mmCIF file of C-alpha atoms and ligand atoms in Angstrom:
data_model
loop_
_atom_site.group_PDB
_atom_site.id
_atom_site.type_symbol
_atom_site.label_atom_id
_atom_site.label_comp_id
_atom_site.label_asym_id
_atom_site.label_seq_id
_atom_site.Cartn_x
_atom_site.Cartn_y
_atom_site.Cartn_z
ATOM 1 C CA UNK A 1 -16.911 16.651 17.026
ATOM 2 C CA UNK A 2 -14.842 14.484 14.317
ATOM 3 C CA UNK A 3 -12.830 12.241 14.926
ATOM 4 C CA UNK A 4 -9.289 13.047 14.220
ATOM 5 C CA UNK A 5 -6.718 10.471 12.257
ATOM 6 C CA UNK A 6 -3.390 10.743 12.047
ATOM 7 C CA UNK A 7 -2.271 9.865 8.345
ATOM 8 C CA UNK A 8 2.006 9.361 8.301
ATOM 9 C CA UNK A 9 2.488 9.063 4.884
ATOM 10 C CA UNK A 10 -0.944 10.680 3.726
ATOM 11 C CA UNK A 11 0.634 12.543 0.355
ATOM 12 C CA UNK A 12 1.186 9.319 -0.884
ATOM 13 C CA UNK A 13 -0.535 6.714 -3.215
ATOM 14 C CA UNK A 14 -2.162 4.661 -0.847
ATOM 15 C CA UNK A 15 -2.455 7.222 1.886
ATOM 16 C CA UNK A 16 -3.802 9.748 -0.376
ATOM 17 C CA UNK A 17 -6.943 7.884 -1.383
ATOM 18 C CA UNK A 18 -6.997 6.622 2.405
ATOM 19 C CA UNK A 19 -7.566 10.613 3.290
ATOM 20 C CA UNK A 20 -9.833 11.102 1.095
ATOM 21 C CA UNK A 21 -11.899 7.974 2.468
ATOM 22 C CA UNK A 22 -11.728 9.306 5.516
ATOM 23 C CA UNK A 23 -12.675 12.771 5.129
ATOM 24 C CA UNK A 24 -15.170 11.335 3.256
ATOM 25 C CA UNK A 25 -16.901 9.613 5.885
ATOM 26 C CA UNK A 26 -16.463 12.169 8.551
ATOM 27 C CA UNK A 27 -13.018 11.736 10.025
ATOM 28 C CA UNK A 28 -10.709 15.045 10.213
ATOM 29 C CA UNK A 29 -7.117 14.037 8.699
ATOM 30 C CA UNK A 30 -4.057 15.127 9.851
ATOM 31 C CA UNK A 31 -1.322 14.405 7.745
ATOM 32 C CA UNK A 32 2.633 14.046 8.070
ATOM 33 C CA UNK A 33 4.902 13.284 5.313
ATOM 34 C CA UNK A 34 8.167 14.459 4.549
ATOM 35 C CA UNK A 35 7.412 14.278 1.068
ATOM 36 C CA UNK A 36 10.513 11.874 0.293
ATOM 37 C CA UNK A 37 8.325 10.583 -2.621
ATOM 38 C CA UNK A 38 5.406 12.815 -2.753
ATOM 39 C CA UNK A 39 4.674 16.181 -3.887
ATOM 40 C CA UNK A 40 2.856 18.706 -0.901
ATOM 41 C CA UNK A 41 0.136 20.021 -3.762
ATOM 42 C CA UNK A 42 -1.472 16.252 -3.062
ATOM 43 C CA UNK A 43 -3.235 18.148 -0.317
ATOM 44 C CA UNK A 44 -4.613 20.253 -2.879
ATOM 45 C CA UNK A 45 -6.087 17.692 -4.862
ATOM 46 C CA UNK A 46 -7.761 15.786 -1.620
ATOM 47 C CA UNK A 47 -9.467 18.808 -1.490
ATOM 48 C CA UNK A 48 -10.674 19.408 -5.023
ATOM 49 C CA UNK A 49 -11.990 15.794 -4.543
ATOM 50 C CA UNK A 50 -13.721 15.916 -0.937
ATOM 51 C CA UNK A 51 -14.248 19.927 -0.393
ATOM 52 C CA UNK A 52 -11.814 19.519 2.721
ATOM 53 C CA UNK A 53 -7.851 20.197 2.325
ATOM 54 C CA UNK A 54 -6.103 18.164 5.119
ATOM 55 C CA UNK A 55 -3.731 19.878 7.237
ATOM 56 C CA UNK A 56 -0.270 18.691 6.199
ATOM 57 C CA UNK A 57 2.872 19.125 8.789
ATOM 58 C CA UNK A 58 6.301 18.595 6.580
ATOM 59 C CA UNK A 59 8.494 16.572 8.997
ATOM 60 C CA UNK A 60 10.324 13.195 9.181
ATOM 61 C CA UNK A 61 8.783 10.547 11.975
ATOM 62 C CA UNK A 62 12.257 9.365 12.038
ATOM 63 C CA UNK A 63 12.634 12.482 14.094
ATOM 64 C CA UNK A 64 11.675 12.080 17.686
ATOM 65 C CA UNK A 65 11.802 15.351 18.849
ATOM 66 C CA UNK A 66 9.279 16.517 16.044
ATOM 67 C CA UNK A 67 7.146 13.693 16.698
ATOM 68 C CA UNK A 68 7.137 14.023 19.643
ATOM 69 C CA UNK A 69 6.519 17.640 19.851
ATOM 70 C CA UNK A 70 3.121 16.772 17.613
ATOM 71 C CA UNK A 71 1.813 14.577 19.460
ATOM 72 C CA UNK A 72 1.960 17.019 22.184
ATOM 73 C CA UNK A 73 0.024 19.625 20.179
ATOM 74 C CA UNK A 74 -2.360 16.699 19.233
ATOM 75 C CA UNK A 75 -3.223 14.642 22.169
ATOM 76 C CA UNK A 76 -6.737 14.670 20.548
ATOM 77 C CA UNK A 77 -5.916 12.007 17.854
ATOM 78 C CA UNK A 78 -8.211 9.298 17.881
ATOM 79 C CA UNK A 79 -6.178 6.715 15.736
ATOM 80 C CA UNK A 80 -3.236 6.337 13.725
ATOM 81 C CA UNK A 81 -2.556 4.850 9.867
ATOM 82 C CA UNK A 82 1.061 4.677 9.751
ATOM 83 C CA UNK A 83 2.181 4.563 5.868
ATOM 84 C CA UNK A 84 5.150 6.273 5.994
ATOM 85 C CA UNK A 85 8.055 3.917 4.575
ATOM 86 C CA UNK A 86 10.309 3.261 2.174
ATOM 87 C CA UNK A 87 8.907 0.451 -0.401
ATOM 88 C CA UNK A 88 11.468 -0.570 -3.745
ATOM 89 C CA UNK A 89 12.293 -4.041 -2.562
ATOM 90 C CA UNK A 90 15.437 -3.552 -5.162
ATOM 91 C CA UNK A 91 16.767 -0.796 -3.561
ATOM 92 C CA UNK A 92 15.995 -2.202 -0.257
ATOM 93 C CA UNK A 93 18.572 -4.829 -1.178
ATOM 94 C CA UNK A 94 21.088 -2.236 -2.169
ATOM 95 C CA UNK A 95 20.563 0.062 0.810
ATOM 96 C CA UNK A 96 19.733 -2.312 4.062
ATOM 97 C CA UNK A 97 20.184 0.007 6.470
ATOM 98 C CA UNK A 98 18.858 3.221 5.096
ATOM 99 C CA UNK A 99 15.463 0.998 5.027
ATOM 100 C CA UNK A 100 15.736 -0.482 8.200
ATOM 101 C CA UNK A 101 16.548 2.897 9.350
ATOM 102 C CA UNK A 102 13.619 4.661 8.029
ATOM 103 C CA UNK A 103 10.823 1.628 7.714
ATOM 104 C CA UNK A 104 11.982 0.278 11.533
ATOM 105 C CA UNK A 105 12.809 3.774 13.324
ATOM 106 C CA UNK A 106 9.831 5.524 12.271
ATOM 107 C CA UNK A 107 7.697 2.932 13.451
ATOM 108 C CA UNK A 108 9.197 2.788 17.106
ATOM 109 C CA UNK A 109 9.244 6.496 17.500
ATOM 110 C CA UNK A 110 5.842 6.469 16.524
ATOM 111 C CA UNK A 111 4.745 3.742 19.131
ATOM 112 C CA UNK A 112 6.661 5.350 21.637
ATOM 113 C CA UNK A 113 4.765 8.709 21.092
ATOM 114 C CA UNK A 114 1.506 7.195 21.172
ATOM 115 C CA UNK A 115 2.149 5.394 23.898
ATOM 116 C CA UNK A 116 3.386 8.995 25.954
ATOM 117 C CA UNK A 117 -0.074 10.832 24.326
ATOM 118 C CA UNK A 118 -2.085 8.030 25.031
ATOM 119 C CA UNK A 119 -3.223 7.323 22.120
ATOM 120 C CA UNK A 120 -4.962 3.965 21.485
ATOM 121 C CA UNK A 121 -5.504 2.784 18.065
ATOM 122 C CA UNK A 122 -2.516 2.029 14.937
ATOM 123 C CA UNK A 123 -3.310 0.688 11.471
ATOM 124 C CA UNK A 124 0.190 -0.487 10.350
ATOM 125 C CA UNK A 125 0.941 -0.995 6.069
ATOM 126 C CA UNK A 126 1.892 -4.345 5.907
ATOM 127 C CA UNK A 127 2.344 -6.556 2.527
ATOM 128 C CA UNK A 128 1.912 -10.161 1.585
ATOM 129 C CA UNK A 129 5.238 -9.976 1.129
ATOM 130 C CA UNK A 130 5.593 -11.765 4.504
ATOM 131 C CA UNK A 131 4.722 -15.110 3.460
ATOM 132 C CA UNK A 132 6.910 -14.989 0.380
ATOM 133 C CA UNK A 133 6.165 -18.037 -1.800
ATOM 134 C CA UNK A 134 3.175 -19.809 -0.448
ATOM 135 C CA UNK A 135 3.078 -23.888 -0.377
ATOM 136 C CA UNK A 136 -0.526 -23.776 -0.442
ATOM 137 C CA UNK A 137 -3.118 -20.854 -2.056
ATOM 138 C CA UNK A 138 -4.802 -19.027 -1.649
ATOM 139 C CA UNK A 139 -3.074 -17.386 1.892
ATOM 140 C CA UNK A 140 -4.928 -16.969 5.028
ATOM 141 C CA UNK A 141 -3.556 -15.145 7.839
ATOM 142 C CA UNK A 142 -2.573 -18.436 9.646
ATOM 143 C CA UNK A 143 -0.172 -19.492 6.772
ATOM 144 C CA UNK A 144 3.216 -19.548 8.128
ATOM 145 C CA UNK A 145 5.439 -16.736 7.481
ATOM 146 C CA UNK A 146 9.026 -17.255 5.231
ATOM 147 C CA UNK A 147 11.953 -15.533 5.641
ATOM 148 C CA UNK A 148 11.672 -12.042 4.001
ATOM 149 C CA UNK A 149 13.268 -12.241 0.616
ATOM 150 C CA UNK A 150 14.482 -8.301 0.772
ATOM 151 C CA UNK A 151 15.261 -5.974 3.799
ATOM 152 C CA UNK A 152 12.162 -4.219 2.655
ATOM 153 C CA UNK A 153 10.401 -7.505 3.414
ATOM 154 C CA UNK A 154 12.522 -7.682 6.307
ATOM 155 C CA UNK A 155 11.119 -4.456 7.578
ATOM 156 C CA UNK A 156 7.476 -5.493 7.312
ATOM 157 C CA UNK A 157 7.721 -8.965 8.865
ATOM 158 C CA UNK A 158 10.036 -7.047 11.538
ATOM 159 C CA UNK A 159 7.165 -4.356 12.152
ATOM 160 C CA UNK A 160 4.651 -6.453 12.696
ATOM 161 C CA UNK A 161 6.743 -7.991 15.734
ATOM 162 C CA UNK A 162 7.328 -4.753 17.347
ATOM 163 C CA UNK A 163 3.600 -3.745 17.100
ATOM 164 C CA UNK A 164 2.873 -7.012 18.702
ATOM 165 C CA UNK A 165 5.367 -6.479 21.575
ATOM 166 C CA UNK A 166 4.270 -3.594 21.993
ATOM 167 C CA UNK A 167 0.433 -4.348 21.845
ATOM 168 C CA UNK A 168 1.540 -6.667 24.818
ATOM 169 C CA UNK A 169 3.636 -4.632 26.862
ATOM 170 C CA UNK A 170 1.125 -1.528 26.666
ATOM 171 C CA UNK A 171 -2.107 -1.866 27.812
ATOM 172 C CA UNK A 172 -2.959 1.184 26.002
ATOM 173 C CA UNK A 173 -2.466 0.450 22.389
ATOM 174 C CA UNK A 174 -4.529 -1.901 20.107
ATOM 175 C CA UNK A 175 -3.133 -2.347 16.434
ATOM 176 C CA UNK A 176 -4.130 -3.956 12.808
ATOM 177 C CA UNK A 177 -1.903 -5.037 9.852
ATOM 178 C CA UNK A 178 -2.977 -4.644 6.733
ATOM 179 C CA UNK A 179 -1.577 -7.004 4.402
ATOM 180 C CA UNK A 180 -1.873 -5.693 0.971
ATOM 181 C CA UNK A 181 -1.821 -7.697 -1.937
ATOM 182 C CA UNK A 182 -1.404 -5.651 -5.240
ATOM 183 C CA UNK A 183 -2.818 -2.038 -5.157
ATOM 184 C CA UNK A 184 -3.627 -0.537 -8.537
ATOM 185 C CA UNK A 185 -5.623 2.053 -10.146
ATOM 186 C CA UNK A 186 -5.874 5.671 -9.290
ATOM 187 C CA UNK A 187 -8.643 7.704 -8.254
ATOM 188 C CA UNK A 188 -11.971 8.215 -10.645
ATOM 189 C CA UNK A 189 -11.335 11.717 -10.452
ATOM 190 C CA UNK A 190 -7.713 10.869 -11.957
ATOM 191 C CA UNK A 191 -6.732 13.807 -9.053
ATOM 192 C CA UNK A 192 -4.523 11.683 -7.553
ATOM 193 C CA UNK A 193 -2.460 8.232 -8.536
ATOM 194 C CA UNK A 194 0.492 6.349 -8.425
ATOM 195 C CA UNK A 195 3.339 8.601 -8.953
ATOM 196 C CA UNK A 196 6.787 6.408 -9.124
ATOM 197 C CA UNK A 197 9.693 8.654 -9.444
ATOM 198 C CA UNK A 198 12.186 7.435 -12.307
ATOM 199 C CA UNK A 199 11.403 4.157 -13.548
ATOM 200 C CA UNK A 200 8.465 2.390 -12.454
ATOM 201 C CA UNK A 201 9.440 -1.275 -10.307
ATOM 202 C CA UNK A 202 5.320 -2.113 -10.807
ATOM 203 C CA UNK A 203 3.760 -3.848 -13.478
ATOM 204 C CA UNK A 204 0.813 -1.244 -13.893
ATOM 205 C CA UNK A 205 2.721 2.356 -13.876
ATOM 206 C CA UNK A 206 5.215 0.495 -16.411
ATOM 207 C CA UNK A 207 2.261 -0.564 -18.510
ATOM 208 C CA UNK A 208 0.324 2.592 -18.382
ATOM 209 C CA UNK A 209 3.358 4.497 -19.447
ATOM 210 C CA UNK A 210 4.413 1.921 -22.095
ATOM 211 C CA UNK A 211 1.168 2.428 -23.950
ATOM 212 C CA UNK A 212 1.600 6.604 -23.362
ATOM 213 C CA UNK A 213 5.076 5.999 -25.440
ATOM 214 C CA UNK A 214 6.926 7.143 -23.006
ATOM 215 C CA UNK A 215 8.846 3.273 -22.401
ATOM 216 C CA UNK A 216 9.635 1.313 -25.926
ATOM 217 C CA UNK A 217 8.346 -1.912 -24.371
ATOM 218 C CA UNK A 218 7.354 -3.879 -21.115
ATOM 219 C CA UNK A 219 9.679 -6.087 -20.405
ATOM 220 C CA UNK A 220 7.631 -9.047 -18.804
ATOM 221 C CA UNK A 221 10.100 -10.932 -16.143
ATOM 222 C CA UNK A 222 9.359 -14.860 -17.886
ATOM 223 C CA UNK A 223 6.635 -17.048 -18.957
ATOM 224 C CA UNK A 224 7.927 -20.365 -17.649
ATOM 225 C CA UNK A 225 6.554 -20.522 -14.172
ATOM 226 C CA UNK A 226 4.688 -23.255 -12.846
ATOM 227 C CA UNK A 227 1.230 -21.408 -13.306
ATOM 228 C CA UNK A 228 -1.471 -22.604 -16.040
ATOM 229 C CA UNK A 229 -0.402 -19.778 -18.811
ATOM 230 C CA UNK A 230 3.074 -19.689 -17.457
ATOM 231 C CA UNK A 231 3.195 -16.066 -15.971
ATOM 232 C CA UNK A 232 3.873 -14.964 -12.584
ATOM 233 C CA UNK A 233 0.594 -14.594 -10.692
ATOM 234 C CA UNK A 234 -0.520 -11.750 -8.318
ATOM 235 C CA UNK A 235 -3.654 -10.696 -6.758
ATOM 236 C CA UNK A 236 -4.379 -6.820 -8.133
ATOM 237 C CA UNK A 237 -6.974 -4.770 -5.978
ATOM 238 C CA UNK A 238 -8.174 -1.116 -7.131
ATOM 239 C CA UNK A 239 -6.435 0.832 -4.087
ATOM 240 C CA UNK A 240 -9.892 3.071 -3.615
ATOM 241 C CA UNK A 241 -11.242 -0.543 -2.733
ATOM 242 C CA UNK A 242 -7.576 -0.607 -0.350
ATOM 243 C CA UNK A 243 -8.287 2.531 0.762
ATOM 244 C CA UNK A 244 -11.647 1.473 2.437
ATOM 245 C CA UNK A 245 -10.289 -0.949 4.268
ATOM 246 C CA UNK A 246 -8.452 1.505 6.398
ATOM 247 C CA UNK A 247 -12.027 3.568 7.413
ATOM 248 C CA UNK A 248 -13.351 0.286 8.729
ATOM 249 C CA UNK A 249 -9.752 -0.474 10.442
ATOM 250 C CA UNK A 250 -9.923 2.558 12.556
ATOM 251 C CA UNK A 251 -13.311 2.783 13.021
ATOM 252 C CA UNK A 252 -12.669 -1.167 14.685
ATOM 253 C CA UNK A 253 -10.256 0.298 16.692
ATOM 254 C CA UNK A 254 -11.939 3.595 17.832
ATOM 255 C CA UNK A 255 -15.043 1.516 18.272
ATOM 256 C CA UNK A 256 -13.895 -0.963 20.309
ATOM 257 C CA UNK A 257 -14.631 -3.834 18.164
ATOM 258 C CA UNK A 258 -11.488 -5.529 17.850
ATOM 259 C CA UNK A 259 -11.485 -9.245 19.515
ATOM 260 C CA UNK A 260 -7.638 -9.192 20.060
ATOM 261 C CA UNK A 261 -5.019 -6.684 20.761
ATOM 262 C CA UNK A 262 -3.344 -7.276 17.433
ATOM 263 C CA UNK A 263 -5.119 -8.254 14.835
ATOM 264 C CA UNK A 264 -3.956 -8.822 11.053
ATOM 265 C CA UNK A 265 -6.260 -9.050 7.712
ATOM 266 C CA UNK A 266 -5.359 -10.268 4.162
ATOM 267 C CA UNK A 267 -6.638 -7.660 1.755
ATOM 268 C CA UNK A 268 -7.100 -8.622 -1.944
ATOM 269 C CA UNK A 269 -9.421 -9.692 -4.279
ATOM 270 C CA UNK A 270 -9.448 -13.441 -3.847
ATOM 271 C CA UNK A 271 -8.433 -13.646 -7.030
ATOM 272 C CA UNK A 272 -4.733 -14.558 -9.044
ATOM 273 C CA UNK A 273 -3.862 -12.928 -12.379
ATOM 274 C CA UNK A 274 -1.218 -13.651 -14.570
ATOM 275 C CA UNK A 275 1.139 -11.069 -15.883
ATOM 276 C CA UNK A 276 -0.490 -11.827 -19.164
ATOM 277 C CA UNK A 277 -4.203 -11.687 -18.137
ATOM 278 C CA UNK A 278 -3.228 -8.201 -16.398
ATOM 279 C CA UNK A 279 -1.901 -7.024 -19.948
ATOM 280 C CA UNK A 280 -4.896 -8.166 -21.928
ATOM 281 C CA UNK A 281 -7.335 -6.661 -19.245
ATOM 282 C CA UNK A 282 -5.291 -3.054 -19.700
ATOM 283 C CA UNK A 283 -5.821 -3.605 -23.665
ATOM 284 C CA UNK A 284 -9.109 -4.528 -23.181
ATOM 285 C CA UNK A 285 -10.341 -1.649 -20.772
ATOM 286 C CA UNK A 286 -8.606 1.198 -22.614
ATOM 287 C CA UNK A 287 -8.438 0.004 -26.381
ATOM 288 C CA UNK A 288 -5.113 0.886 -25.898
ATOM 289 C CA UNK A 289 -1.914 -2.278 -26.918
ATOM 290 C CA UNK A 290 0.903 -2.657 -24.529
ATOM 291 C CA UNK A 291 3.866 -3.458 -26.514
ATOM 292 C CA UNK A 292 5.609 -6.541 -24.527
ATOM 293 C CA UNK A 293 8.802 -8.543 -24.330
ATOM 294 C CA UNK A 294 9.449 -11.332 -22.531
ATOM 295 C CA UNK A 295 12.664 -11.436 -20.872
ATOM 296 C CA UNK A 296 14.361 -13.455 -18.088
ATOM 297 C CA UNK A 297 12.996 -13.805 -14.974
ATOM 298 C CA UNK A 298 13.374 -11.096 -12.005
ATOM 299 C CA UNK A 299 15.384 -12.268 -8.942
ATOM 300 C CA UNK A 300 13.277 -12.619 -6.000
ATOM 301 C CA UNK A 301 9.990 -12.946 -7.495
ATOM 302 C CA UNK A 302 7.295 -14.903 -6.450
ATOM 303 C CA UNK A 303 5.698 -17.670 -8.872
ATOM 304 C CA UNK A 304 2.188 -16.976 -7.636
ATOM 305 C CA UNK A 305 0.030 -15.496 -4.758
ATOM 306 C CA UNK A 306 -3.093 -14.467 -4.280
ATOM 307 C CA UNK A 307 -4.956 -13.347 -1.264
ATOM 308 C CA UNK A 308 -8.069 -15.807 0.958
ATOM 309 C CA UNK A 309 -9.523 -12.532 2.140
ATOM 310 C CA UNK A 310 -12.435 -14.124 3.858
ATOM 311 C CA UNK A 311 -11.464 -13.030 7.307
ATOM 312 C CA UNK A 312 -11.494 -9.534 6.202
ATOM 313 C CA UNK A 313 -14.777 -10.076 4.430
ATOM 314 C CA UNK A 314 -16.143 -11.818 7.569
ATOM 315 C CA UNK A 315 -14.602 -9.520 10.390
ATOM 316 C CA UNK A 316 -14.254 -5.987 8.692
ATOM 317 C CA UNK A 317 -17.567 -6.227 6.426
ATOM 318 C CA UNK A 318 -15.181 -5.224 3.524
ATOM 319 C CA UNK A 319 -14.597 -6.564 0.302
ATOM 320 C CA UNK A 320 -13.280 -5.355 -2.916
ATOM 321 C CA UNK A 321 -15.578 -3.660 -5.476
ATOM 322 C CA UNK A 322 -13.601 -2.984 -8.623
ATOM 323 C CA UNK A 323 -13.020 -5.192 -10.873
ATOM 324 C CA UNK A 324 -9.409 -5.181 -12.648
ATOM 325 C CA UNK A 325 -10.611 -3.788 -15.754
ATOM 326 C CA UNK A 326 -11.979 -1.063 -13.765
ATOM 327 C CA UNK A 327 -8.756 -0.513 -12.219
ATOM 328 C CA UNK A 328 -6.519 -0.383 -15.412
ATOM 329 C CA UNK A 329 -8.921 1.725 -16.789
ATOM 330 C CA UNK A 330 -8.386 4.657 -13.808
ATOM 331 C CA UNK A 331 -4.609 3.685 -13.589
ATOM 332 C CA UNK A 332 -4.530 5.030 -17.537
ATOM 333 C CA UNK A 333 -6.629 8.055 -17.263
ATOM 334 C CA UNK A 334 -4.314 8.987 -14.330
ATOM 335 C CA UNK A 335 -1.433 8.810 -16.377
ATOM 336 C CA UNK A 336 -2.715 10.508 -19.033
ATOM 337 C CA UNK A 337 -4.124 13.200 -16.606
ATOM 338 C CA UNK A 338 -0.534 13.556 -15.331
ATOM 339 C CA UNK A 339 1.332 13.780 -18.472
ATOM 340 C CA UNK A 340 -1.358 16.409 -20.313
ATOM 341 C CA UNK A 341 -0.526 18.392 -17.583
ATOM 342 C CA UNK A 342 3.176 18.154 -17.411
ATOM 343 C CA UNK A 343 2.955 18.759 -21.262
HETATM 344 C C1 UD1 B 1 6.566 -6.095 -5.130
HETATM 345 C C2 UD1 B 1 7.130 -6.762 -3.943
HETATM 346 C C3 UD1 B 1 6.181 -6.595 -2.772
HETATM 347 C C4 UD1 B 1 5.957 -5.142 -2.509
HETATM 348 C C5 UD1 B 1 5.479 -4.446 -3.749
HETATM 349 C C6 UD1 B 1 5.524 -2.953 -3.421
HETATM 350 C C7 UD1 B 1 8.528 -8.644 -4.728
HETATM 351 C C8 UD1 B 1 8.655 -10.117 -4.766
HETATM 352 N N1 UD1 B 1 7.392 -8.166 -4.163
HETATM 353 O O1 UD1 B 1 5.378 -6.793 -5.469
HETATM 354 O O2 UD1 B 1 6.733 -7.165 -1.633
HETATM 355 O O3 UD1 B 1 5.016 -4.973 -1.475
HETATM 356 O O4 UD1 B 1 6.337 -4.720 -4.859
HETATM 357 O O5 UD1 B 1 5.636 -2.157 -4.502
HETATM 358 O O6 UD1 B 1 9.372 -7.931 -5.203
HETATM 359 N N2 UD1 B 1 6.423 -7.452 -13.731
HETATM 360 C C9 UD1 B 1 6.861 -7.533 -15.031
HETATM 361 N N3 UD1 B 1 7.473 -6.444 -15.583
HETATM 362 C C10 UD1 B 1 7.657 -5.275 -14.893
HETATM 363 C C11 UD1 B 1 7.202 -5.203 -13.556
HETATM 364 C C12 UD1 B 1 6.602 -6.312 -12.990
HETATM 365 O O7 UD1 B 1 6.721 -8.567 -15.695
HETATM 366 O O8 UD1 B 1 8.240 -4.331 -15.443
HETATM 367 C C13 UD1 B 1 5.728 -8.622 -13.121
HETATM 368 C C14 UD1 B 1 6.449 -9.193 -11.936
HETATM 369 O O9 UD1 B 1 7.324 -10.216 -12.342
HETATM 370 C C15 UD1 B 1 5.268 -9.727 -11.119
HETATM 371 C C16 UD1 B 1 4.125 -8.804 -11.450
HETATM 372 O O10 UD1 B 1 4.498 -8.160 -12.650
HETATM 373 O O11 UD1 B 1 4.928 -11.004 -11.552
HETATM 374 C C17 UD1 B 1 3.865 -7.767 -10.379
HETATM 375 O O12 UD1 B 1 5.082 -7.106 -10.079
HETATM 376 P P1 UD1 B 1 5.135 -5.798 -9.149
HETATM 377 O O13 UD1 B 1 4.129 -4.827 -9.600
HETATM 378 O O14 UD1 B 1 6.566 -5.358 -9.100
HETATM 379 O O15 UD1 B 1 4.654 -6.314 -7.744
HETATM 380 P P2 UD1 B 1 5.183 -7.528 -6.819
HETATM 381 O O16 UD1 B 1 6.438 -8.098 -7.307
HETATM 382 O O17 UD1 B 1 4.052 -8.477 -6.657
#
C-alpha cells in the first residue's frame, strides 16, 4: 500500500514540485489548497509530468470544521507537509493580522487535527528569514535567531514555537522545519513554475519577465552593501533540488529516523550570490540581457546570507544538484512556456 501525504498548499510553487517528488517516489498525495494564489489545473499538470493526478480538496485549513471533517475521512495519512501560507513580506507589513491570521491559524488547526487523527509526522515551510541579518556566515541551525523584520517573518519564527510546544506536549507528533534559503527555477518540463500574481516581489520572476519585455527594467535595490561587488547576497537553490528535501523529510519521519522530536535543517546551496552574479548567470544561461537599474535600497533587506547546509547534507543525505545557471535557465523556459500559452 502507499503511503499517503498530506500536501496543504500542494497547487503551489514549492508544493507543486514537492507532489510531484513524491508521487514520484511512491507516495500517494493528497492535496488541499484553497487556491488563494494558485490555479486548480496545477493538478493537471502534476499529472502530465508523473502519470498520477493528485486528488485536490478546495478548502481553507483556516477552517476547522473542514479540517477537521478531512482528517476524519483520512485517518490513513501517514505525514503531513504543511505549505499553505501567505508569503509577500511587504504586504505582510501592511496587513499584520490577515497574515497572522492565516500563516498562525492554519497551522494550529492543523496540529490540533493531527493530534485528534493521530497522525504522527509534520514537515513545516520555514525560511531563513528567522535569523535576519547574520553576524557570522555562513548560518547553521545553532545561530541565534533575530527579531523577525516583517509579520511574515513573525509568522515563521512564531510557527516554529508552536510546533515545538506542541512536539512537547504531544507525545504523538514529531515535526521538521525546513528553512529555505532562495528557491528558484521551475520544473524541466516547464509544466509547472513560479506563478506571482501582479508584480513579482522576487528577483528571478522579475528578471525572467524583464527579459520577456513584459517589465521596462529591473530595478536592482543598491550596490553599496558591505559585500565584495557591493550587491545584496542570497543563497539561490533550484526548488526541484527544494523539493527533494521534503521526500527525505517525511520519509525521516515515517521511518522513524529522527533523533529529536523537533528537528530543523538549513536548506541551500552553501553558496552566496550577488544580485549581480544572479543577473549575469540568467544572461549567461539563456543568451538572453536583463535590462537593469540600480535604484535605492529596499527597506528590510538583508546585506547577505547564505545557507551552512552541512547538517542537512550530513543528517538527510540531501544536497543540492543544480547549479544556478541551471536554474535560471528552467525559471526562463517556464516563463516563456506560460506566456506562449496565454498568447
Ligand atoms: C524575501 C524575504 C524572505 C522570504 C522570501 C519569500 C526579505 C528580507 N526576505 O527573500 O523572508 O522568505 O522573500 O518570497 O524580504 N531584488 C532586486 N530587485 C527586485 C527584487 C529583488 O534587486 O526586483 C534583490 C533583493 O534586494 C535581494 C535579492 O534580490 O537582494 C533577492 O530578493 P527576493 O527574491 O525578494 O528574496 P529575499 O529578499 O531574499
Amino acid at each position: 500500500m502507499k503511503k499517503k501525504i498530506l500536501v496543504t498548499g500542494g497547487t503551489g510553487y514549492i508544493g507543486s514540485h514537492t507532489a510531484v517528488e513524491l508521487i514520484g517516489d511512491g507516495f500517494e498525495v493528497v492535496i488541499i489548497d484553497n487556491l488563494h494564489n494558485s490555479e486548480a489545473d496545477v493538478v493537471d499538470r502534476i499529472h502530465q509530468i508523473t502519470g498520477v493526478k493528485p486528488h485536490l480538496e478546495i478548502f481553507d485549513i483556516c477552517n476547522k470544521e473542514s479540517l477537521d471533517s478531512f482528517f476524519t475521512a483520512n485517518k490513513d495519512i501517514s505525514a503531513v507537509i504543511h505549505f499553505a501560507a501567505y508569503k509577500a513580506v511587504g504586504e505582510s507589513v501592511r496587513k499584520p493580522l490577515e497574515y497572522y491570521q492565516n500563516n498562525l491559524g492554519s497551522l494550529i488547526n492543523l496540529l490540533g487535527a493531527m493530534k485528534e487523527a493521530g497522525i504522527p509526522g509534520l514537515v513545516f515551510s520555514s525560511s531563513c528569514t528567522v535569523y535576519g541579518q547574520p553576524e557570522e556566515l555562513p548560518v547553521n541551525e545553532q545561530s541565534p535567531l533575530q527579531p523577525a523584520e516583517s509579520p511574515y517573518g513573525n509568522t515563521k519564527q512564531i510557527g516554529e514555537q508552536i510546533i515545538r510546544d506542541t512536539t512537547r506536549a504531544v507525545s504523538t507528533i514529531k515535526a521538521i522545519a525546513l528553512r529555505y534559503f532562495n528557491p528558484i527555477g521551475a520544473h524541466p518540463s516547464a509544466l509547472i513554475g513560479e506563478l506571482p500574481r501582479g508584480v513579482p516581489e522576487n528577483l528571478v520572476p522579475y528578471i525572467t519577465q524583464t527579459a520577456y519585455g513584459l517589465r521596462d527594467e529591473l530595478k536592482v535595490f543598491g550596490d553599496d552593501f558591505n559585500t565584495p561587488d557591493g550587491y545584496c547576497i542570497r543563497d539561490y537553490l533550484h526548488v526541484v533540488d527544494l523539493a527533494k528535501a521534503h521526500v527525505v523529510a517525511v520519509k525521516r519521519l515515517i521511518e522513524g529516523k529522527n533523533k529529536s522530536d523537533f528537528e530543523m535543517f538549513n536548506l541551500g546551496t552553501g553558496i552566496g550570490v550577488s544580485v549581480l552574479e544572479a543577473i549575469k548567470s540568467f544572461e549567461r544561461a539563456t543568451g538572453v540581457k536583463v535590462n537593469y537599474k540600480v535604484t535605492d535600497r529596499r527597506p528590510g533587506d538583508i546585506e547577505k546570507i547564505w545557507a551552512d547546509p552541512s547538517l542537512a547534507n550530513r543528517e538527510l543525505g540531501w544536497k543540492t544538484l543544480s547549479s544556478l545557471d541551471e536554474a535560471m535557465l528552467t525559471a526562463w523556459n517556464w516563463e516563456k512556456k506560460i506566456r506562449s500559452n496565454k498568447g
